[in-house]
């Protein structure tokens, strides 16, 4: 923003960011699915108590309260940010249209 010029929004760049965020959300969803499958598998470390304990701890670390949960939270935040950016774009376009209508109304 410079003195007297206001803010210039490049909608094509904004569209590119929205598309990138949508793609990132899809990739993150794939990662959630992979981490969830990892959490569903019990590592084959043997039947001795220390091995069974370690296998259970690894499974928990990959599960909903661990890796899969963290990635799922990230996916939700990415999708939420994309939606917020898309909403901001729509509001900007609506405001720009109203401003154009106001200017045309004054010119006629």
PDB file of N, CA and C in Angstrom:
ATOM      1  N   UNK A   1       0.850  -1.169   0.000  1.00  0.00           N
ATOM      2  CA  UNK A   1       0.000   0.000   0.000  1.00  0.00           C
ATOM      3  C   UNK A   1       0.893   1.228   0.000  1.00  0.00           C
ATOM      4  N   UNK A   2       0.682   2.094  -0.922  1.00  0.00           N
ATOM      5  CA  UNK A   2       1.443   3.329  -0.964  1.00  0.00           C
ATOM      6  C   UNK A   2       0.503   4.506  -0.787  1.00  0.00           C
ATOM      7  N   UNK A   3       1.068   5.640  -0.452  1.00  0.00           N
ATOM      8  CA  UNK A   3       0.267   6.819  -0.130  1.00  0.00           C
ATOM      9  C   UNK A   3      -0.708   7.160  -1.255  1.00  0.00           C
ATOM     10  N   UNK A   4      -1.986   7.148  -0.945  1.00  0.00           N
ATOM     11  CA  UNK A   4      -3.010   7.560  -1.879  1.00  0.00           C
ATOM     12  C   UNK A   4      -3.405   6.547  -2.936  1.00  0.00           C
ATOM     13  N   UNK A   5      -2.715   5.434  -3.032  1.00  0.00           N
ATOM     14  CA  UNK A   5      -3.029   4.462  -4.091  1.00  0.00           C
ATOM     15  C   UNK A   5      -3.888   3.316  -3.610  1.00  0.00           C
ATOM     16  N   UNK A   6      -3.984   3.077  -2.324  1.00  0.00           N
ATOM     17  CA  UNK A   6      -4.815   1.996  -1.822  1.00  0.00           C
ATOM     18  C   UNK A   6      -4.151   0.632  -1.968  1.00  0.00           C
ATOM     19  N   UNK A   7      -4.954  -0.377  -1.964  1.00  0.00           N
ATOM     20  CA  UNK A   7      -4.471  -1.752  -2.055  1.00  0.00           C
ATOM     21  C   UNK A   7      -4.840  -2.310  -3.415  1.00  0.00           C
ATOM     22  N   UNK A   8      -3.893  -2.983  -4.027  1.00  0.00           N
ATOM     23  CA  UNK A   8      -4.162  -3.625  -5.310  1.00  0.00           C
ATOM     24  C   UNK A   8      -4.158  -5.140  -5.096  1.00  0.00           C
ATOM     25  N   UNK A   9      -5.238  -5.783  -5.451  1.00  0.00           N
ATOM     26  CA  UNK A   9      -5.375  -7.226  -5.293  1.00  0.00           C
ATOM     27  C   UNK A   9      -5.319  -7.860  -6.674  1.00  0.00           C
ATOM     28  N   UNK A  10      -4.401  -8.806  -6.850  1.00  0.00           N
ATOM     29  CA  UNK A  10      -4.289  -9.522  -8.116  1.00  0.00           C
ATOM     30  C   UNK A  10      -5.049 -10.837  -7.974  1.00  0.00           C
ATOM     31  N   UNK A  11      -6.259 -10.863  -8.522  1.00  0.00           N
ATOM     32  CA  UNK A  11      -7.151 -12.009  -8.333  1.00  0.00           C
ATOM     33  C   UNK A  11      -6.578 -13.292  -8.919  1.00  0.00           C
ATOM     34  N   UNK A  12      -5.813 -13.202 -10.013  1.00  0.00           N
ATOM     35  CA  UNK A  12      -5.234 -14.416 -10.610  1.00  0.00           C
ATOM     36  C   UNK A  12      -4.246 -15.065  -9.631  1.00  0.00           C
ATOM     37  N   UNK A  13      -3.452 -14.239  -8.948  1.00  0.00           N
ATOM     38  CA  UNK A  13      -2.515 -14.782  -7.958  1.00  0.00           C
ATOM     39  C   UNK A  13      -3.267 -15.368  -6.769  1.00  0.00           C
ATOM     40  N   UNK A  14      -4.362 -14.724  -6.400  1.00  0.00           N
ATOM     41  CA  UNK A  14      -5.180 -15.232  -5.309  1.00  0.00           C
ATOM     42  C   UNK A  14      -5.795 -16.578  -5.685  1.00  0.00           C
ATOM     43  N   UNK A  15      -6.261 -16.694  -6.924  1.00  0.00           N
ATOM     44  CA  UNK A  15      -6.793 -17.975  -7.411  1.00  0.00           C
ATOM     45  C   UNK A  15      -5.723 -19.062  -7.357  1.00  0.00           C
ATOM     46  N   UNK A  16      -4.502 -18.706  -7.730  1.00  0.00           N
ATOM     47  CA  UNK A  16      -3.408 -19.683  -7.698  1.00  0.00           C
ATOM     48  C   UNK A  16      -3.152 -20.156  -6.273  1.00  0.00           C
ATOM     49  N   UNK A  17      -3.213 -19.255  -5.305  1.00  0.00           N
ATOM     50  CA  UNK A  17      -3.008 -19.631  -3.899  1.00  0.00           C
ATOM     51  C   UNK A  17      -4.132 -20.545  -3.416  1.00  0.00           C
ATOM     52  N   UNK A  18      -5.357 -20.218  -3.811  1.00  0.00           N
ATOM     53  CA  UNK A  18      -6.510 -21.033  -3.406  1.00  0.00           C
ATOM     54  C   UNK A  18      -6.384 -22.442  -3.987  1.00  0.00           C
ATOM     55  N   UNK A  19      -5.993 -22.539  -5.249  1.00  0.00           N
ATOM     56  CA  UNK A  19      -5.809 -23.844  -5.895  1.00  0.00           C
ATOM     57  C   UNK A  19      -4.698 -24.628  -5.213  1.00  0.00           C
ATOM     58  N   UNK A  20      -3.599 -23.954  -4.909  1.00  0.00           N
ATOM     59  CA  UNK A  20      -2.480 -24.613  -4.238  1.00  0.00           C
ATOM     60  C   UNK A  20      -2.905 -25.138  -2.872  1.00  0.00           C
ATOM     61  N   UNK A  21      -3.669 -24.345  -2.138  1.00  0.00           N
ATOM     62  CA  UNK A  21      -4.142 -24.793  -0.827  1.00  0.00           C
ATOM     63  C   UNK A  21      -5.092 -25.979  -0.948  1.00  0.00           C
ATOM     64  N   UNK A  22      -5.934 -25.989  -1.974  1.00  0.00           N
ATOM     65  CA  UNK A  22      -6.830 -27.133  -2.191  1.00  0.00           C
ATOM     66  C   UNK A  22      -6.014 -28.390  -2.479  1.00  0.00           C
ATOM     67  N   UNK A  23      -4.992 -28.248  -3.324  1.00  0.00           N
ATOM     68  CA  UNK A  23      -4.121 -29.388  -3.625  1.00  0.00           C
ATOM     69  C   UNK A  23      -3.383 -29.860  -2.372  1.00  0.00           C
ATOM     70  N   UNK A  24      -2.901 -28.917  -1.581  1.00  0.00           N
ATOM     71  CA  UNK A  24      -2.204 -29.260  -0.345  1.00  0.00           C
ATOM     72  C   UNK A  24      -3.136 -29.982   0.623  1.00  0.00           C
ATOM     73  N   UNK A  25      -4.389 -29.538   0.676  1.00  0.00           N
ATOM     74  CA  UNK A  25      -5.370 -30.223   1.526  1.00  0.00           C
ATOM     75  C   UNK A  25      -5.598 -31.652   1.080  1.00  0.00           C
ATOM     76  N   UNK A  26      -5.667 -31.872  -0.234  1.00  0.00           N
ATOM     77  CA  UNK A  26      -5.851 -33.232  -0.758  1.00  0.00           C
ATOM     78  C   UNK A  26      -4.651 -34.116  -0.431  1.00  0.00           C
ATOM     79  N   UNK A  27      -3.449 -33.568  -0.607  1.00  0.00           N
ATOM     80  CA  UNK A  27      -2.235 -34.331  -0.295  1.00  0.00           C
ATOM     81  C   UNK A  27      -2.154 -34.650   1.199  1.00  0.00           C
ATOM     82  N   UNK A  28      -2.565 -33.709   2.018  1.00  0.00           N
ATOM     83  CA  UNK A  28      -2.550 -33.928   3.462  1.00  0.00           C
ATOM     84  C   UNK A  28      -3.566 -34.995   3.849  1.00  0.00           C
ATOM     85  N   UNK A  29      -4.706 -35.013   3.170  1.00  0.00           N
ATOM     86  CA  UNK A  29      -5.712 -36.058   3.434  1.00  0.00           C
ATOM     87  C   UNK A  29      -5.143 -37.430   3.098  1.00  0.00           C
ATOM     88  N   UNK A  30      -4.390 -37.518   2.010  1.00  0.00           N
ATOM     89  CA  UNK A  30      -3.737 -38.786   1.662  1.00  0.00           C
ATOM     90  C   UNK A  30      -2.750 -39.203   2.750  1.00  0.00           C
ATOM     91  N   UNK A  31      -2.032 -38.210   3.285  1.00  0.00           N
ATOM     92  CA  UNK A  31      -1.072 -38.497   4.351  1.00  0.00           C
ATOM     93  C   UNK A  31      -1.781 -38.958   5.622  1.00  0.00           C
ATOM     94  N   UNK A  32      -2.938 -38.395   5.915  1.00  0.00           N
ATOM     95  CA  UNK A  32      -3.733 -38.838   7.068  1.00  0.00           C
ATOM     96  C   UNK A  32      -4.119 -40.300   6.896  1.00  0.00           C
ATOM     97  N   UNK A  33      -4.560 -40.650   5.691  1.00  0.00           N
ATOM     98  CA  UNK A  33      -4.961 -42.036   5.427  1.00  0.00           C
ATOM     99  C   UNK A  33      -3.778 -42.986   5.617  1.00  0.00           C
ATOM    100  N   UNK A  34      -2.615 -42.580   5.139  1.00  0.00           N
ATOM    101  CA  UNK A  34      -1.415 -43.416   5.284  1.00  0.00           C
ATOM    102  C   UNK A  34      -1.034 -43.567   6.749  1.00  0.00           C
ATOM    103  N   UNK A  35      -1.055 -42.477   7.495  1.00  0.00           N
ATOM    104  CA  UNK A  35      -0.715 -42.541   8.916  1.00  0.00           C
ATOM    105  C   UNK A  35      -1.738 -43.379   9.681  1.00  0.00           C
ATOM    106  N   UNK A  36      -2.992 -43.294   9.289  1.00  0.00           N
ATOM    107  CA  UNK A  36      -4.027 -44.101   9.942  1.00  0.00           C
ATOM    108  C   UNK A  36      -3.814 -45.586   9.681  1.00  0.00           C
ATOM    109  N   UNK A  37      -3.437 -45.922   8.434  1.00  0.00           N
ATOM    110  CA  UNK A  37      -3.150 -47.333   8.128  1.00  0.00           C
ATOM    111  C   UNK A  37      -1.948 -47.818   8.940  1.00  0.00           C
ATOM    112  N   UNK A  38      -0.964 -46.952   9.114  1.00  0.00           N
ATOM    113  CA  UNK A  38       0.202 -47.301   9.923  1.00  0.00           C
ATOM    114  C   UNK A  38      -0.222 -47.563  11.373  1.00  0.00           C
ATOM    115  N   UNK A  39      -1.130 -46.743  11.866  1.00  0.00           N
ATOM    116  CA  UNK A  39      -1.596 -46.902  13.239  1.00  0.00           C
ATOM    117  C   UNK A  39      -2.411 -48.176  13.418  1.00  0.00           C
ATOM    118  N   UNK A  40      -3.049 -48.654  12.357  1.00  0.00           N
ATOM    119  CA  UNK A  40      -3.859 -49.867  12.442  1.00  0.00           C
ATOM    120  C   UNK A  40      -3.013 -51.139  12.505  1.00  0.00           C
ATOM    121  N   UNK A  41      -1.761 -51.013  12.129  1.00  0.00           N
ATOM    122  CA  UNK A  41      -0.886 -52.191  12.102  1.00  0.00           C
ATOM    123  C   UNK A  41      -0.078 -52.263  13.389  1.00  0.00           C
ATOM    124  N   UNK A  42      -0.033 -53.418  13.956  1.00  0.00           N
ATOM    125  CA  UNK A  42       0.797 -53.639  15.137  1.00  0.00           C
ATOM    126  C   UNK A  42       2.166 -54.112  14.653  1.00  0.00           C
ATOM    127  N   UNK A  43       3.224 -53.349  14.949  1.00  0.00           N
ATOM    128  CA  UNK A  43       4.551 -53.754  14.483  1.00  0.00           C
ATOM    129  C   UNK A  43       4.923 -55.141  15.006  1.00  0.00           C
ATOM    130  N   UNK A  44       5.555 -55.922  14.170  1.00  0.00           N
ATOM    131  CA  UNK A  44       5.947 -57.289  14.510  1.00  0.00           C
ATOM    132  C   UNK A  44       7.308 -57.264  15.206  1.00  0.00           C
ATOM    133  N   UNK A  45       7.292 -57.026  16.497  1.00  0.00           N
ATOM    134  CA  UNK A  45       8.540 -56.927  17.256  1.00  0.00           C
ATOM    135  C   UNK A  45       8.744 -58.111  18.195  1.00  0.00           C
ATOM    136  N   UNK A  46       7.819 -59.033  18.168  1.00  0.00           N
ATOM    137  CA  UNK A  46       7.951 -60.198  19.031  1.00  0.00           C
ATOM    138  C   UNK A  46       6.910 -60.184  20.131  1.00  0.00           C
ATOM    139  N   UNK A  47       6.972 -61.226  20.975  1.00  0.00           N
ATOM    140  CA  UNK A  47       5.966 -61.373  22.022  1.00  0.00           C
ATOM    141  C   UNK A  47       6.505 -61.104  23.414  1.00  0.00           C
ATOM    142  N   UNK A  48       7.789 -60.851  23.542  1.00  0.00           N
ATOM    143  CA  UNK A  48       8.349 -60.535  24.855  1.00  0.00           C
ATOM    144  C   UNK A  48       7.710 -59.237  25.356  1.00  0.00           C
ATOM    145  N   UNK A  49       7.483 -59.138  26.659  1.00  0.00           N
ATOM    146  CA  UNK A  49       6.827 -57.932  27.190  1.00  0.00           C
ATOM    147  C   UNK A  49       7.453 -56.606  26.723  1.00  0.00           C
ATOM    148  N   UNK A  50       8.775 -56.448  26.718  1.00  0.00           N
ATOM    149  CA  UNK A  50       9.315 -55.170  26.238  1.00  0.00           C
ATOM    150  C   UNK A  50       8.999 -54.915  24.750  1.00  0.00           C
ATOM    151  N   UNK A  51       9.034 -55.969  23.942  1.00  0.00           N
ATOM    152  CA  UNK A  51       8.734 -55.826  22.514  1.00  0.00           C
ATOM    153  C   UNK A  51       7.261 -55.491  22.307  1.00  0.00           C
ATOM    154  N   UNK A  52       6.389 -56.156  23.038  1.00  0.00           N
ATOM    155  CA  UNK A  52       4.945 -55.892  22.926  1.00  0.00           C
ATOM    156  C   UNK A  52       4.638 -54.467  23.394  1.00  0.00           C
ATOM    157  N   UNK A  53       5.294 -54.040  24.471  1.00  0.00           N
ATOM    158  CA  UNK A  53       5.101 -52.676  24.964  1.00  0.00           C
ATOM    159  C   UNK A  53       5.543 -51.661  23.906  1.00  0.00           C
ATOM    160  N   UNK A  54       6.718 -51.891  23.317  1.00  0.00           N
ATOM    161  CA  UNK A  54       7.236 -50.984  22.288  1.00  0.00           C
ATOM    162  C   UNK A  54       6.310 -50.962  21.069  1.00  0.00           C
ATOM    163  N   UNK A  55       5.811 -52.120  20.665  1.00  0.00           N
ATOM    164  CA  UNK A  55       4.898 -52.189  19.521  1.00  0.00           C
ATOM    165  C   UNK A  55       3.627 -51.370  19.790  1.00  0.00           C
ATOM    166  N   UNK A  56       3.092 -51.496  21.004  1.00  0.00           N
ATOM    167  CA  UNK A  56       1.891 -50.730  21.360  1.00  0.00           C
ATOM    168  C   UNK A  56       2.178 -49.227  21.392  1.00  0.00           C
ATOM    169  N   UNK A  57       3.341 -48.850  21.916  1.00  0.00           N
ATOM    170  CA  UNK A  57       3.707 -47.425  21.961  1.00  0.00           C
ATOM    171  C   UNK A  57       3.865 -46.857  20.549  1.00  0.00           C
ATOM    172  N   UNK A  58       4.463 -47.629  19.639  1.00  0.00           N
ATOM    173  CA  UNK A  58       4.619 -47.177  18.259  1.00  0.00           C
ATOM    174  C   UNK A  58       3.256 -47.008  17.594  1.00  0.00           C
ATOM    175  N   UNK A  59       2.372 -47.935  17.879  1.00  0.00           N
ATOM    176  CA  UNK A  59       1.023 -47.866  17.313  1.00  0.00           C
ATOM    177  C   UNK A  59       0.282 -46.623  17.822  1.00  0.00           C
ATOM    178  N   UNK A  60       0.406 -46.351  19.120  1.00  0.00           N
ATOM    179  CA  UNK A  60      -0.217 -45.165  19.698  1.00  0.00           C
ATOM    180  C   UNK A  60       0.369 -43.882  19.092  1.00  0.00           C
ATOM    181  N   UNK A  61       1.686 -43.879  18.885  1.00  0.00           N
ATOM    182  CA  UNK A  61       2.347 -42.687  18.331  1.00  0.00           C
ATOM    183  C   UNK A  61       1.863 -42.391  16.917  1.00  0.00           C
ATOM    184  N   UNK A  62       1.476 -43.410  16.192  1.00  0.00           N
ATOM    185  CA  UNK A  62       0.984 -43.216  14.823  1.00  0.00           C
ATOM    186  C   UNK A  62      -0.508 -42.932  14.786  1.00  0.00           C
ATOM    187  N   UNK A  63      -1.223 -43.193  15.865  1.00  0.00           N
ATOM    188  CA  UNK A  63      -2.685 -43.109  15.873  1.00  0.00           C
ATOM    189  C   UNK A  63      -3.253 -41.718  16.016  1.00  0.00           C
ATOM    190  N   UNK A  64      -4.539 -41.684  16.379  1.00  0.00           N
ATOM    191  CA  UNK A  64      -5.300 -40.440  16.449  1.00  0.00           C
ATOM    192  C   UNK A  64      -4.728 -39.391  17.376  1.00  0.00           C
ATOM    193  N   UNK A  65      -4.069 -39.807  18.453  1.00  0.00           N
ATOM    194  CA  UNK A  65      -3.479 -38.825  19.365  1.00  0.00           C
ATOM    195  C   UNK A  65      -2.023 -38.551  19.008  1.00  0.00           C
ATOM    196  N   UNK A  66      -1.528 -39.217  17.974  1.00  0.00           N
ATOM    197  CA  UNK A  66      -0.140 -39.034  17.565  1.00  0.00           C
ATOM    198  C   UNK A  66      -0.035 -38.433  16.184  1.00  0.00           C
ATOM    199  N   UNK A  67       0.713 -39.098  15.338  1.00  0.00           N
ATOM    200  CA  UNK A  67       0.998 -38.601  13.997  1.00  0.00           C
ATOM    201  C   UNK A  67      -0.267 -38.388  13.169  1.00  0.00           C
ATOM    202  N   UNK A  68      -1.135 -39.375  13.115  1.00  0.00           N
ATOM    203  CA  UNK A  68      -2.362 -39.246  12.315  1.00  0.00           C
ATOM    204  C   UNK A  68      -3.216 -38.092  12.810  1.00  0.00           C
ATOM    205  N   UNK A  69      -3.312 -37.932  14.116  1.00  0.00           N
ATOM    206  CA  UNK A  69      -4.095 -36.832  14.681  1.00  0.00           C
ATOM    207  C   UNK A  69      -3.500 -35.469  14.339  1.00  0.00           C
ATOM    208  N   UNK A  70      -2.183 -35.366  14.423  1.00  0.00           N
ATOM    209  CA  UNK A  70      -1.522 -34.098  14.111  1.00  0.00           C
ATOM    210  C   UNK A  70      -1.698 -33.736  12.641  1.00  0.00           C
ATOM    211  N   UNK A  71      -1.572 -34.719  11.773  1.00  0.00           N
ATOM    212  CA  UNK A  71      -1.728 -34.458  10.340  1.00  0.00           C
ATOM    213  C   UNK A  71      -3.174 -34.118  10.023  1.00  0.00           C
ATOM    214  N   UNK A  72      -4.103 -34.785  10.679  1.00  0.00           N
ATOM    215  CA  UNK A  72      -5.520 -34.494  10.449  1.00  0.00           C
ATOM    216  C   UNK A  72      -5.850 -33.061  10.872  1.00  0.00           C
ATOM    217  N   UNK A  73      -5.275 -32.624  11.984  1.00  0.00           N
ATOM    218  CA  UNK A  73      -5.465 -31.244  12.427  1.00  0.00           C
ATOM    219  C   UNK A  73      -4.902 -30.271  11.404  1.00  0.00           C
ATOM    220  N   UNK A  74      -3.737 -30.593  10.880  1.00  0.00           N
ATOM    221  CA  UNK A  74      -3.115 -29.751   9.853  1.00  0.00           C
ATOM    222  C   UNK A  74      -3.984 -29.689   8.609  1.00  0.00           C
ATOM    223  N   UNK A  75      -4.520 -30.827   8.193  1.00  0.00           N
ATOM    224  CA  UNK A  75      -5.404 -30.855   7.020  1.00  0.00           C
ATOM    225  C   UNK A  75      -6.602 -29.939   7.239  1.00  0.00           C
ATOM    226  N   UNK A  76      -7.203 -30.030   8.416  1.00  0.00           N
ATOM    227  CA  UNK A  76      -8.368 -29.195   8.727  1.00  0.00           C
ATOM    228  C   UNK A  76      -8.000 -27.709   8.653  1.00  0.00           C
ATOM    229  N   UNK A  77      -6.842 -27.356   9.203  1.00  0.00           N
ATOM    230  CA  UNK A  77      -6.419 -25.955   9.189  1.00  0.00           C
ATOM    231  C   UNK A  77      -6.132 -25.459   7.774  1.00  0.00           C
ATOM    232  N   UNK A  78      -5.527 -26.298   6.940  1.00  0.00           N
ATOM    233  CA  UNK A  78      -5.253 -25.908   5.550  1.00  0.00           C
ATOM    234  C   UNK A  78      -6.561 -25.678   4.810  1.00  0.00           C
ATOM    235  N   UNK A  79      -7.509 -26.588   4.968  1.00  0.00           N
ATOM    236  CA  UNK A  79      -8.804 -26.437   4.291  1.00  0.00           C
ATOM    237  C   UNK A  79      -9.560 -25.205   4.805  1.00  0.00           C
ATOM    238  N   UNK A  80      -9.472 -24.963   6.103  1.00  0.00           N
ATOM    239  CA  UNK A  80     -10.121 -23.794   6.685  1.00  0.00           C
ATOM    240  C   UNK A  80      -9.507 -22.499   6.130  1.00  0.00           C
ATOM    241  N   UNK A  81      -8.195 -22.467   6.019  1.00  0.00           N
ATOM    242  CA  UNK A  81      -7.517 -21.290   5.481  1.00  0.00           C
ATOM    243  C   UNK A  81      -7.891 -21.068   4.016  1.00  0.00           C
ATOM    244  N   UNK A  82      -7.987 -22.159   3.248  1.00  0.00           N
ATOM    245  CA  UNK A  82      -8.393 -22.049   1.844  1.00  0.00           C
ATOM    246  C   UNK A  82      -9.799 -21.459   1.745  1.00  0.00           C
ATOM    247  N   UNK A  83     -10.690 -21.943   2.594  1.00  0.00           N
ATOM    248  CA  UNK A  83     -12.062 -21.424   2.590  1.00  0.00           C
ATOM    249  C   UNK A  83     -12.092 -19.948   2.969  1.00  0.00           C
ATOM    250  N   UNK A  84     -11.281 -19.565   3.948  1.00  0.00           N
ATOM    251  CA  UNK A  84     -11.228 -18.174   4.366  1.00  0.00           C
ATOM    252  C   UNK A  84     -10.699 -17.289   3.232  1.00  0.00           C
ATOM    253  N   UNK A  85      -9.668 -17.770   2.530  1.00  0.00           N
ATOM    254  CA  UNK A  85      -9.099 -17.022   1.414  1.00  0.00           C
ATOM    255  C   UNK A  85     -10.114 -16.885   0.276  1.00  0.00           C
ATOM    256  N   UNK A  86     -10.840 -17.949  -0.022  1.00  0.00           N
ATOM    257  CA  UNK A  86     -11.865 -17.903  -1.066  1.00  0.00           C
ATOM    258  C   UNK A  86     -12.988 -16.941  -0.675  1.00  0.00           C
ATOM    259  N   UNK A  87     -13.376 -16.942   0.604  1.00  0.00           N
ATOM    260  CA  UNK A  87     -14.419 -16.022   1.071  1.00  0.00           C
ATOM    261  C   UNK A  87     -13.937 -14.574   0.971  1.00  0.00           C
ATOM    262  N   UNK A  88     -12.685 -14.337   1.318  1.00  0.00           N
ATOM    263  CA  UNK A  88     -12.131 -12.979   1.215  1.00  0.00           C
ATOM    264  C   UNK A  88     -12.126 -12.521  -0.237  1.00  0.00           C
ATOM    265  N   UNK A  89     -11.814 -13.424  -1.156  1.00  0.00           N
ATOM    266  CA  UNK A  89     -11.823 -13.081  -2.581  1.00  0.00           C
ATOM    267  C   UNK A  89     -13.235 -12.708  -3.028  1.00  0.00           C
ATOM    268  N   UNK A  90     -14.222 -13.519  -2.622  1.00  0.00           N
ATOM    269  CA  UNK A  90     -15.611 -13.230  -2.998  1.00  0.00           C
ATOM    270  C   UNK A  90     -16.064 -11.874  -2.451  1.00  0.00           C
ATOM    271  N   UNK A  91     -15.706 -11.586  -1.199  1.00  0.00           N
ATOM    272  CA  UNK A  91     -16.078 -10.301  -0.602  1.00  0.00           C
ATOM    273  C   UNK A  91     -15.401  -9.148  -1.339  1.00  0.00           C
ATOM    274  N   UNK A  92     -14.138  -9.344  -1.700  1.00  0.00           N
ATOM    275  CA  UNK A  92     -13.425  -8.302  -2.434  1.00  0.00           C
ATOM    276  C   UNK A  92     -14.095  -8.050  -3.783  1.00  0.00           C
ATOM    277  N   UNK A  93     -14.437  -9.115  -4.484  1.00  0.00           N
ATOM    278  CA  UNK A  93     -15.084  -8.964  -5.789  1.00  0.00           C
ATOM    279  C   UNK A  93     -16.443  -8.277  -5.654  1.00  0.00           C
ATOM    280  N   UNK A  94     -17.203  -8.643  -4.628  1.00  0.00           N
ATOM    281  CA  UNK A  94     -18.516  -8.022  -4.423  1.00  0.00           C
ATOM    282  C   UNK A  94     -18.361  -6.531  -4.123  1.00  0.00           C
ATOM    283  N   UNK A  95     -17.375  -6.196  -3.291  1.00  0.00           N
ATOM    284  CA  UNK A  95     -17.141  -4.790  -2.963  1.00  0.00           C
ATOM    285  C   UNK A  95     -16.685  -4.018  -4.200  1.00  0.00           C
ATOM    286  N   UNK A  96     -15.828  -4.637  -4.989  1.00  0.00           N
ATOM    287  CA  UNK A  96     -15.349  -3.995  -6.212  1.00  0.00           C
ATOM    288  C   UNK A  96     -16.517  -3.755  -7.181  1.00  0.00           C
ATOM    289  N   UNK A  97     -17.416  -4.712  -7.274  1.00  0.00           N
ATOM    290  CA  UNK A  97     -18.577  -4.572  -8.147  1.00  0.00           C
ATOM    291  C   UNK A  97     -19.491  -3.439  -7.657  1.00  0.00           C
ATOM    292  N   UNK A  98     -19.726  -3.391  -6.340  1.00  0.00           N
ATOM    293  CA  UNK A  98     -20.550  -2.309  -5.783  1.00  0.00           C
ATOM    294  C   UNK A  98     -19.911  -0.950  -6.044  1.00  0.00           C
ATOM    295  N   UNK A  99     -18.591  -0.878  -5.903  1.00  0.00           N
ATOM    296  CA  UNK A  99     -17.891   0.386  -6.156  1.00  0.00           C
ATOM    297  C   UNK A  99     -18.035   0.794  -7.609  1.00  0.00           C
ATOM    298  N   UNK A 100     -17.917  -0.176  -8.518  1.00  0.00           N
ATOM    299  CA  UNK A 100     -18.096   0.101  -9.937  1.00  0.00           C
ATOM    300  C   UNK A 100     -19.507   0.574 -10.239  1.00  0.00           C
ATOM    301  N   UNK A 101     -20.495  -0.055  -9.610  1.00  0.00           N
ATOM    302  CA  UNK A 101     -21.896   0.355  -9.792  1.00  0.00           C
ATOM    303  C   UNK A 101     -22.096   1.780  -9.282  1.00  0.00           C
ATOM    304  N   UNK A 102     -21.496   2.086  -8.129  1.00  0.00           N
ATOM    305  CA  UNK A 102     -21.611   3.445  -7.581  1.00  0.00           C
ATOM    306  C   UNK A 102     -20.997   4.466  -8.527  1.00  0.00           C
ATOM    307  N   UNK A 103     -19.836   4.141  -9.072  1.00  0.00           N
ATOM    308  CA  UNK A 103     -19.186   5.076 -10.005  1.00  0.00           C
ATOM    309  C   UNK A 103     -19.995   5.251 -11.281  1.00  0.00           C
ATOM    310  N   UNK A 104     -20.545   4.161 -11.787  1.00  0.00           N
ATOM    311  CA  UNK A 104     -21.367   4.262 -12.995  1.00  0.00           C
ATOM    312  C   UNK A 104     -22.642   5.057 -12.718  1.00  0.00           C
ATOM    313  N   UNK A 105     -23.174   4.917 -11.516  1.00  0.00           N
ATOM    314  CA  UNK A 105     -24.385   5.654 -11.140  1.00  0.00           C
ATOM    315  C   UNK A 105     -24.133   7.144 -11.074  1.00  0.00           C
ATOM    316  N   UNK A 106     -22.959   7.528 -10.614  1.00  0.00           N
ATOM    317  CA  UNK A 106     -22.610   8.952 -10.545  1.00  0.00           C
ATOM    318  C   UNK A 106     -22.302   9.530 -11.898  1.00  0.00           C
ATOM    319  N   UNK A 107     -21.742   8.689 -12.787  1.00  0.00           N
ATOM    320  CA  UNK A 107     -21.346   9.172 -14.127  1.00  0.00           C
ATOM    321  C   UNK A 107     -22.563   9.399 -15.017  1.00  0.00           C
ATOM    322  N   UNK A 108     -23.664   8.701 -14.779  1.00  0.00           N
ATOM    323  CA  UNK A 108     -24.812   8.841 -15.687  1.00  0.00           C
ATOM    324  C   UNK A 108     -25.707   9.978 -15.333  1.00  0.00           C
TER     325      UNK A 108
END
